[in-house]
Short mmCIF file of C-alpha atoms and ligand atoms in Angstrom, two decimals:
data_model
loop_
_atom_site.label_atom_id
_atom_site.label_comp_id
_atom_site.label_asym_id
_atom_site.label_seq_id
_atom_site.Cartn_x
_atom_site.Cartn_y
_atom_site.Cartn_z
CA MET D 22 51.24 15.45 -49.09
CA GLY D 23 49.39 17.89 -46.82
CA VAL D 24 45.58 18.05 -47.08
CA VAL D 25 43.91 21.45 -47.50
CA ASN D 26 40.15 21.05 -47.79
CA VAL D 27 38.51 24.32 -48.81
CA THR D 28 35.10 22.93 -47.87
CA PRO D 29 32.47 23.46 -45.18
CA ASP D 30 31.81 19.73 -44.80
CA SER D 31 34.94 17.55 -45.08
CA PHE D 32 34.83 14.66 -42.64
CA SER D 33 37.65 15.70 -40.33
CA ASP D 34 38.62 19.31 -41.12
CA GLY D 35 35.40 20.67 -42.69
CA GLY D 36 35.17 24.43 -42.25
CA ILE D 37 38.67 24.94 -40.82
CA ASN D 38 40.11 26.07 -44.15
CA PHE D 39 36.91 27.28 -45.83
CA ASP D 40 38.15 30.87 -45.58
CA PRO D 41 40.81 31.29 -48.34
CA ALA D 42 43.21 33.19 -46.07
CA LYS D 43 43.08 30.34 -43.54
CA ALA D 44 43.58 27.74 -46.27
CA ILE D 45 46.59 29.60 -47.64
CA ALA D 46 48.10 29.92 -44.16
CA SER D 47 47.49 26.20 -43.45
CA ALA D 48 49.09 25.21 -46.75
CA ARG D 49 52.15 27.37 -46.12
CA ARG D 50 52.49 25.95 -42.61
CA MET D 51 52.31 22.39 -43.94
CA LEU D 52 55.05 23.14 -46.48
CA ASP D 53 57.19 24.72 -43.72
CA GLU D 54 56.65 21.60 -41.63
CA GLY D 55 58.05 19.41 -44.38
CA ALA D 56 55.21 18.53 -46.76
CA ALA D 57 56.53 18.02 -50.30
CA ILE D 58 53.21 19.16 -51.78
CA VAL D 59 49.79 20.39 -50.59
CA ASP D 60 46.58 18.89 -51.96
CA VAL D 61 43.91 21.58 -52.37
CA GLY D 62 40.31 20.36 -52.71
CA GLY D 63 36.96 22.15 -53.00
CA GLU D 64 34.59 19.19 -52.81
CA SER D 65 34.16 16.74 -49.96
CA THR D 66 34.11 13.06 -50.88
CA ARG D 67 33.18 11.84 -47.40
CA PRO D 68 30.75 8.90 -47.29
CA GLY D 69 27.24 10.12 -48.12
CA SER D 70 28.30 13.41 -49.72
CA GLU D 71 26.51 14.71 -52.83
CA GLY D 72 29.19 16.72 -54.64
CA VAL D 73 29.20 20.37 -55.75
CA PRO D 74 28.99 22.00 -59.20
CA ALA D 75 32.20 23.12 -60.95
CA GLU D 76 31.39 26.82 -60.43
CA GLU D 77 31.24 26.36 -56.66
CA GLU D 78 34.38 24.22 -56.60
CA LEU D 79 36.22 26.91 -58.59
CA ARG D 80 34.89 29.65 -56.32
CA ARG D 81 36.39 27.78 -53.36
CA VAL D 82 39.79 26.75 -54.72
CA VAL D 83 40.84 29.55 -57.10
CA PRO D 84 41.59 32.19 -54.40
CA VAL D 85 43.62 29.58 -52.52
CA LEU D 86 45.56 28.50 -55.62
CA GLU D 87 46.22 32.18 -56.39
CA GLY D 88 47.72 32.56 -52.93
CA LEU D 89 49.99 29.55 -53.42
CA VAL D 90 51.45 30.36 -56.86
CA GLY D 91 55.07 29.21 -56.98
CA LEU D 92 54.58 26.56 -54.28
CA PRO D 93 54.10 22.81 -54.89
CA VAL D 94 50.37 22.23 -55.20
CA SER D 95 48.13 19.33 -56.14
CA ILE D 96 44.45 19.79 -57.08
CA ASP D 97 42.00 17.27 -55.63
CA THR D 98 39.26 17.25 -58.26
CA SER D 99 37.39 15.02 -60.69
CA LYS D 100 36.37 17.87 -62.99
CA ALA D 101 38.30 18.90 -66.11
CA GLU D 102 37.23 22.52 -65.75
CA VAL D 103 38.61 22.76 -62.22
CA ALA D 104 41.81 20.90 -63.11
CA ARG D 105 42.41 23.15 -66.14
CA ARG D 106 42.18 26.33 -64.03
CA ALA D 107 44.32 24.85 -61.26
CA LEU D 108 47.01 23.81 -63.74
CA GLU D 109 46.99 27.34 -65.21
CA LEU D 110 47.61 28.59 -61.68
CA GLY D 111 50.61 26.29 -61.28
CA ALA D 112 49.27 23.03 -59.82
CA GLU D 113 51.64 20.16 -60.62
CA LEU D 114 49.49 17.14 -59.89
CA VAL D 115 45.84 16.24 -60.49
CA ASN D 116 44.46 13.99 -57.76
CA ASP D 117 41.30 12.33 -59.12
CA VAL D 118 39.44 10.06 -56.70
CA THR D 119 37.44 8.66 -59.64
CA ALA D 120 40.59 7.61 -61.57
CA LEU D 121 39.41 9.46 -64.73
CA ARG D 122 35.95 7.88 -64.73
CA ALA D 123 33.82 10.92 -63.87
CA ASP D 124 34.73 13.50 -66.50
CA PRO D 125 35.65 12.30 -70.01
CA GLU D 126 37.65 15.49 -70.61
CA LEU D 127 39.94 15.21 -67.60
CA ALA D 128 42.43 12.76 -69.14
CA GLY D 129 43.05 15.12 -72.07
CA VAL D 130 43.56 18.10 -69.75
CA VAL D 131 46.17 16.17 -67.75
CA ALA D 132 47.85 14.77 -70.87
CA ASP D 133 48.09 18.18 -72.58
CA SER D 134 49.53 19.88 -69.50
CA GLY D 135 52.16 17.24 -68.70
CA ALA D 136 51.02 17.29 -65.05
CA TYR D 137 51.38 14.41 -62.61
CA LEU D 138 48.26 12.33 -61.97
CA CYS D 139 47.02 10.26 -59.03
CA LEU D 140 44.57 7.45 -59.87
CA MET D 141 42.57 6.26 -56.84
CA HIS D 142 40.34 3.24 -56.38
CA MET D 143 36.77 3.91 -55.30
CA ARG D 144 33.89 1.47 -55.32
CA GLY D 145 30.71 3.20 -56.47
CA GLU D 146 30.43 6.89 -55.60
CA PRO D 147 30.70 8.80 -52.31
CA ARG D 148 26.90 8.94 -51.85
CA THR D 149 26.59 5.16 -51.71
CA MET D 150 30.09 3.69 -51.43
CA GLN D 151 29.86 2.51 -47.83
CA VAL D 152 26.62 0.56 -48.39
CA ASP D 153 27.65 -3.08 -47.92
CA PRO D 154 31.05 -3.11 -49.64
CA ARG D 155 31.88 -6.69 -50.72
CA TYR D 156 34.84 -8.08 -52.62
CA ASP D 157 36.03 -11.67 -53.16
CA ASP D 158 39.60 -10.43 -52.78
CA VAL D 159 39.85 -6.73 -51.99
CA ALA D 160 43.59 -6.30 -52.64
CA GLY D 161 43.50 -8.26 -55.91
CA GLY D 162 40.38 -6.41 -57.05
CA VAL D 163 41.84 -2.98 -56.29
CA ALA D 164 45.09 -3.88 -58.06
CA ALA D 165 43.20 -5.10 -61.16
CA PHE D 166 41.14 -1.90 -61.20
CA LEU D 167 44.22 0.33 -60.92
CA GLU D 168 46.05 -1.65 -63.60
CA GLU D 169 43.12 -1.05 -65.96
CA ARG D 170 42.88 2.68 -65.07
CA LEU D 171 46.66 3.08 -65.49
CA ALA D 172 46.41 1.60 -69.00
CA ALA D 173 43.44 3.89 -69.80
CA ALA D 174 45.37 6.98 -68.63
CA VAL D 175 48.40 6.00 -70.73
CA ASP D 176 46.13 5.36 -73.74
CA ALA D 177 44.73 8.86 -73.27
CA GLY D 178 48.24 10.31 -73.52
CA VAL D 179 49.33 10.71 -69.89
CA ALA D 180 52.97 9.69 -69.49
CA GLN D 181 53.21 6.52 -67.39
CA GLU D 182 56.10 7.94 -65.34
CA ARG D 183 53.84 10.82 -64.21
CA ILE D 184 51.21 8.56 -62.63
CA CYS D 185 50.87 7.33 -59.05
CA LEU D 186 48.33 4.83 -57.71
CA ASP D 187 46.21 4.88 -54.56
CA PRO D 188 44.11 2.08 -53.00
CA GLY D 189 41.50 4.63 -51.82
CA ILE D 190 41.35 3.97 -48.10
CA GLY D 191 37.74 4.44 -46.92
CA PHE D 192 36.23 4.65 -50.40
CA GLY D 193 33.83 1.72 -50.41
CA LYS D 194 35.69 -0.57 -48.00
CA THR D 195 35.11 -2.06 -44.57
CA VAL D 196 37.49 -1.46 -41.68
CA GLU D 197 39.15 -4.86 -42.26
CA GLN D 198 39.45 -4.25 -46.00
CA ASN D 199 41.20 -0.90 -45.44
CA PHE D 200 43.87 -2.57 -43.29
CA GLU D 201 44.21 -5.51 -45.66
CA LEU D 202 44.92 -3.09 -48.51
CA VAL D 203 47.90 -1.69 -46.62
CA ARG D 204 49.03 -5.20 -45.62
CA ARG D 205 48.96 -6.23 -49.32
CA LEU D 206 50.46 -3.06 -50.76
CA ASP D 207 52.92 -5.32 -52.61
CA LEU D 208 50.14 -6.06 -55.12
CA LEU D 209 49.90 -2.38 -56.03
CA LEU D 210 53.66 -1.85 -56.05
CA ALA D 211 53.90 -4.70 -58.57
CA LEU D 212 52.18 -2.36 -61.07
CA GLY D 213 55.45 -0.43 -61.16
CA ARG D 214 54.22 3.00 -60.11
CA PRO D 215 54.63 4.97 -56.84
CA VAL D 216 51.86 4.27 -54.34
CA LEU D 217 50.03 6.97 -52.38
CA VAL D 218 48.14 6.08 -49.18
CA GLY D 219 45.63 8.36 -47.46
CA PHE D 220 44.71 6.85 -44.10
CA SER D 221 44.87 10.15 -42.22
CA ARG D 222 42.07 10.60 -39.66
CA LYS D 223 39.83 8.07 -41.42
CA SER D 224 37.07 6.43 -39.44
CA SER D 225 38.59 2.94 -39.52
CA LEU D 226 41.29 4.28 -37.19
CA GLY D 227 38.66 5.34 -34.66
CA ARG D 228 36.79 2.07 -35.04
CA ILE D 229 39.77 -0.18 -34.24
CA LEU D 230 40.20 1.86 -31.06
CA GLY D 231 36.81 0.68 -29.87
CA ASP D 232 34.25 3.20 -31.11
CA PRO D 233 32.04 1.42 -33.67
CA GLU D 234 30.36 4.74 -34.62
CA ALA D 235 33.60 6.71 -35.08
CA THR D 236 33.62 9.06 -38.10
CA THR D 237 37.25 10.12 -37.68
CA GLY D 238 40.52 8.73 -36.31
CA SER D 239 43.16 10.34 -34.10
CA THR D 240 46.46 11.83 -35.22
CA SER D 241 48.47 9.16 -33.40
CA ALA D 242 46.53 6.32 -35.05
CA SER D 243 46.97 8.09 -38.41
CA VAL D 244 50.72 8.24 -37.88
CA GLY D 245 50.82 4.52 -37.04
CA ALA D 246 48.99 3.63 -40.24
CA ALA D 247 51.20 5.95 -42.31
CA VAL D 248 54.40 4.39 -40.96
CA ALA D 249 53.00 0.90 -41.63
CA ALA D 250 52.17 1.95 -45.20
CA TYR D 251 55.63 3.48 -45.64
CA GLU D 252 57.26 0.27 -44.46
CA ARG D 253 55.25 -1.64 -47.05
CA GLY D 254 56.43 0.62 -49.84
CA ALA D 255 54.11 3.66 -49.99
CA THR D 256 56.13 6.75 -50.92
CA ILE D 257 53.42 9.42 -50.79
CA LEU D 258 51.35 9.79 -47.61
CA ARG D 259 48.32 12.09 -47.79
CA VAL D 260 47.94 13.58 -44.29
CA HIS D 261 46.28 16.36 -42.32
CA ASP D 262 48.88 16.58 -39.51
CA VAL D 263 52.09 17.19 -41.40
CA ARG D 264 54.58 17.82 -38.61
CA GLU D 265 53.71 14.64 -36.72
CA HIS D 266 53.92 12.53 -39.88
CA VAL D 267 57.20 14.09 -41.04
CA GLU D 268 58.78 13.38 -37.65
CA ALA D 269 57.52 9.80 -37.51
CA LEU D 270 58.46 9.06 -41.12
CA THR D 271 61.92 10.55 -40.64
CA ALA D 272 62.47 8.12 -37.77
CA ALA D 273 61.06 5.20 -39.78
CA ARG D 274 63.31 6.10 -42.69
CA ALA D 275 66.35 6.28 -40.40
CA VAL D 276 65.61 2.71 -39.32
CA ALA D 277 65.07 1.55 -42.90
CA SER D 278 68.28 3.04 -44.21
N1 HH2 L 1207 40.91 10.82 -49.32
C1 HH2 L 1207 40.07 11.88 -49.30
C2 HH2 L 1207 40.06 12.81 -50.35
N2 HH2 L 1207 40.89 12.68 -51.38
N3 HH2 L 1207 42.61 11.51 -52.48
C3 HH2 L 1207 43.45 10.47 -52.54
N4 HH2 L 1207 44.29 10.33 -53.57
N5 HH2 L 1207 43.49 9.51 -51.56
C4 HH2 L 1207 42.68 9.58 -50.46
O1 HH2 L 1207 42.74 8.68 -49.61
C5 HH2 L 1207 41.76 10.67 -50.38
C6 HH2 L 1207 41.76 11.64 -51.42
C7 HH2 L 1207 39.14 12.03 -48.14
O2 HH2 L 1207 39.76 12.75 -47.12
P1 HH2 L 1207 39.59 14.32 -46.88
O3 HH2 L 1207 40.09 15.10 -48.04
O4 HH2 L 1207 40.19 14.66 -45.58
O5 HH2 L 1207 38.02 14.51 -46.70
P2 HH2 L 1207 36.84 14.98 -47.65
O6 HH2 L 1207 36.79 14.12 -48.85
O7 HH2 L 1207 35.62 14.84 -46.77
O8 HH2 L 1207 37.10 16.42 -48.04
#
C-alpha cells in the first residue's frame, strides 16, 4: 500500500503531494512500482495534529481521487462524508485510524458500499496520544481492542472477510512498544484477519538509530521493519517508498517460499 498524503503537514511527506497533479503522479508512480493499492489521505494524524473539517478534507482529496478513477485506491479518513464521496469515485477500501470510533455514520457507509475496511488501534487521539503511553501488556491490549472493534464492525453490517487489522504503529506507543507489537504480531493474526503494518518512516526508526529527537525514520530502516513484519505474518505494508519495499519484500518472499 503506497501512501499519498494530500496534506501540507504530514510528518514525513507533508507538502510533497499537496498539489493534486503531484499527488496523482506520485500515486501512478507507486502503482507502476508495484503497489497493490494507494492510500489517499487529506488529514494528517501525526502526533500533536488537530485535524481538519470535512469540507477541507474533501477539497484536498476529491481532485486526486478524480484523477485516479479506475485504479486501486484506499481512502484514509475517519469521516463518513469523505468516505462516501471517495467510494462514489471508486475507492475500494476505507482506512480508518479510529477504527469506527470517530464518526457514528462511517460503519453504515462502509457496510452499504461493500468496501474493504482497515481497523487501526490508536490510544487517545493524535493531539495527545504520545503523552505518556502506558499499557500493562501492549500486544495483548491492542489485540483485545481490535477484537472488540472487529465485532463492532461486523455488528454494523461490514462483512468480516472485508476487514483487515492494524496495530497502529506510532499511535500512542513508545519506541519499545512499537517494536514489541511487530514481535507479537501472532496475537493479531490469531484474530483471523489480514494484518496491515505501517512502520514506514516513523520516528521510532530514527530513534533506534541514535537520535532521541527524531521525528522520522529512514527508508532503509523502514524496509527492515517492513520485512520483519512480513516475516511475522503481515500481508499489507503501508509505505512511502514503494520501489524499495517491493524489491525487499520480493526477496523476502523468495526466501520464504
Ligand atoms: N499511519 C499514518 C496514517 N494512516 N493508517 C494505517 N492503517 N496505519 C498506519 O500506520 C497509518 C495510517 C501516519 O503516517 P502518514 O500518513 O505518513 O502521516 P500523517 O498522518 O502525518 O499524514
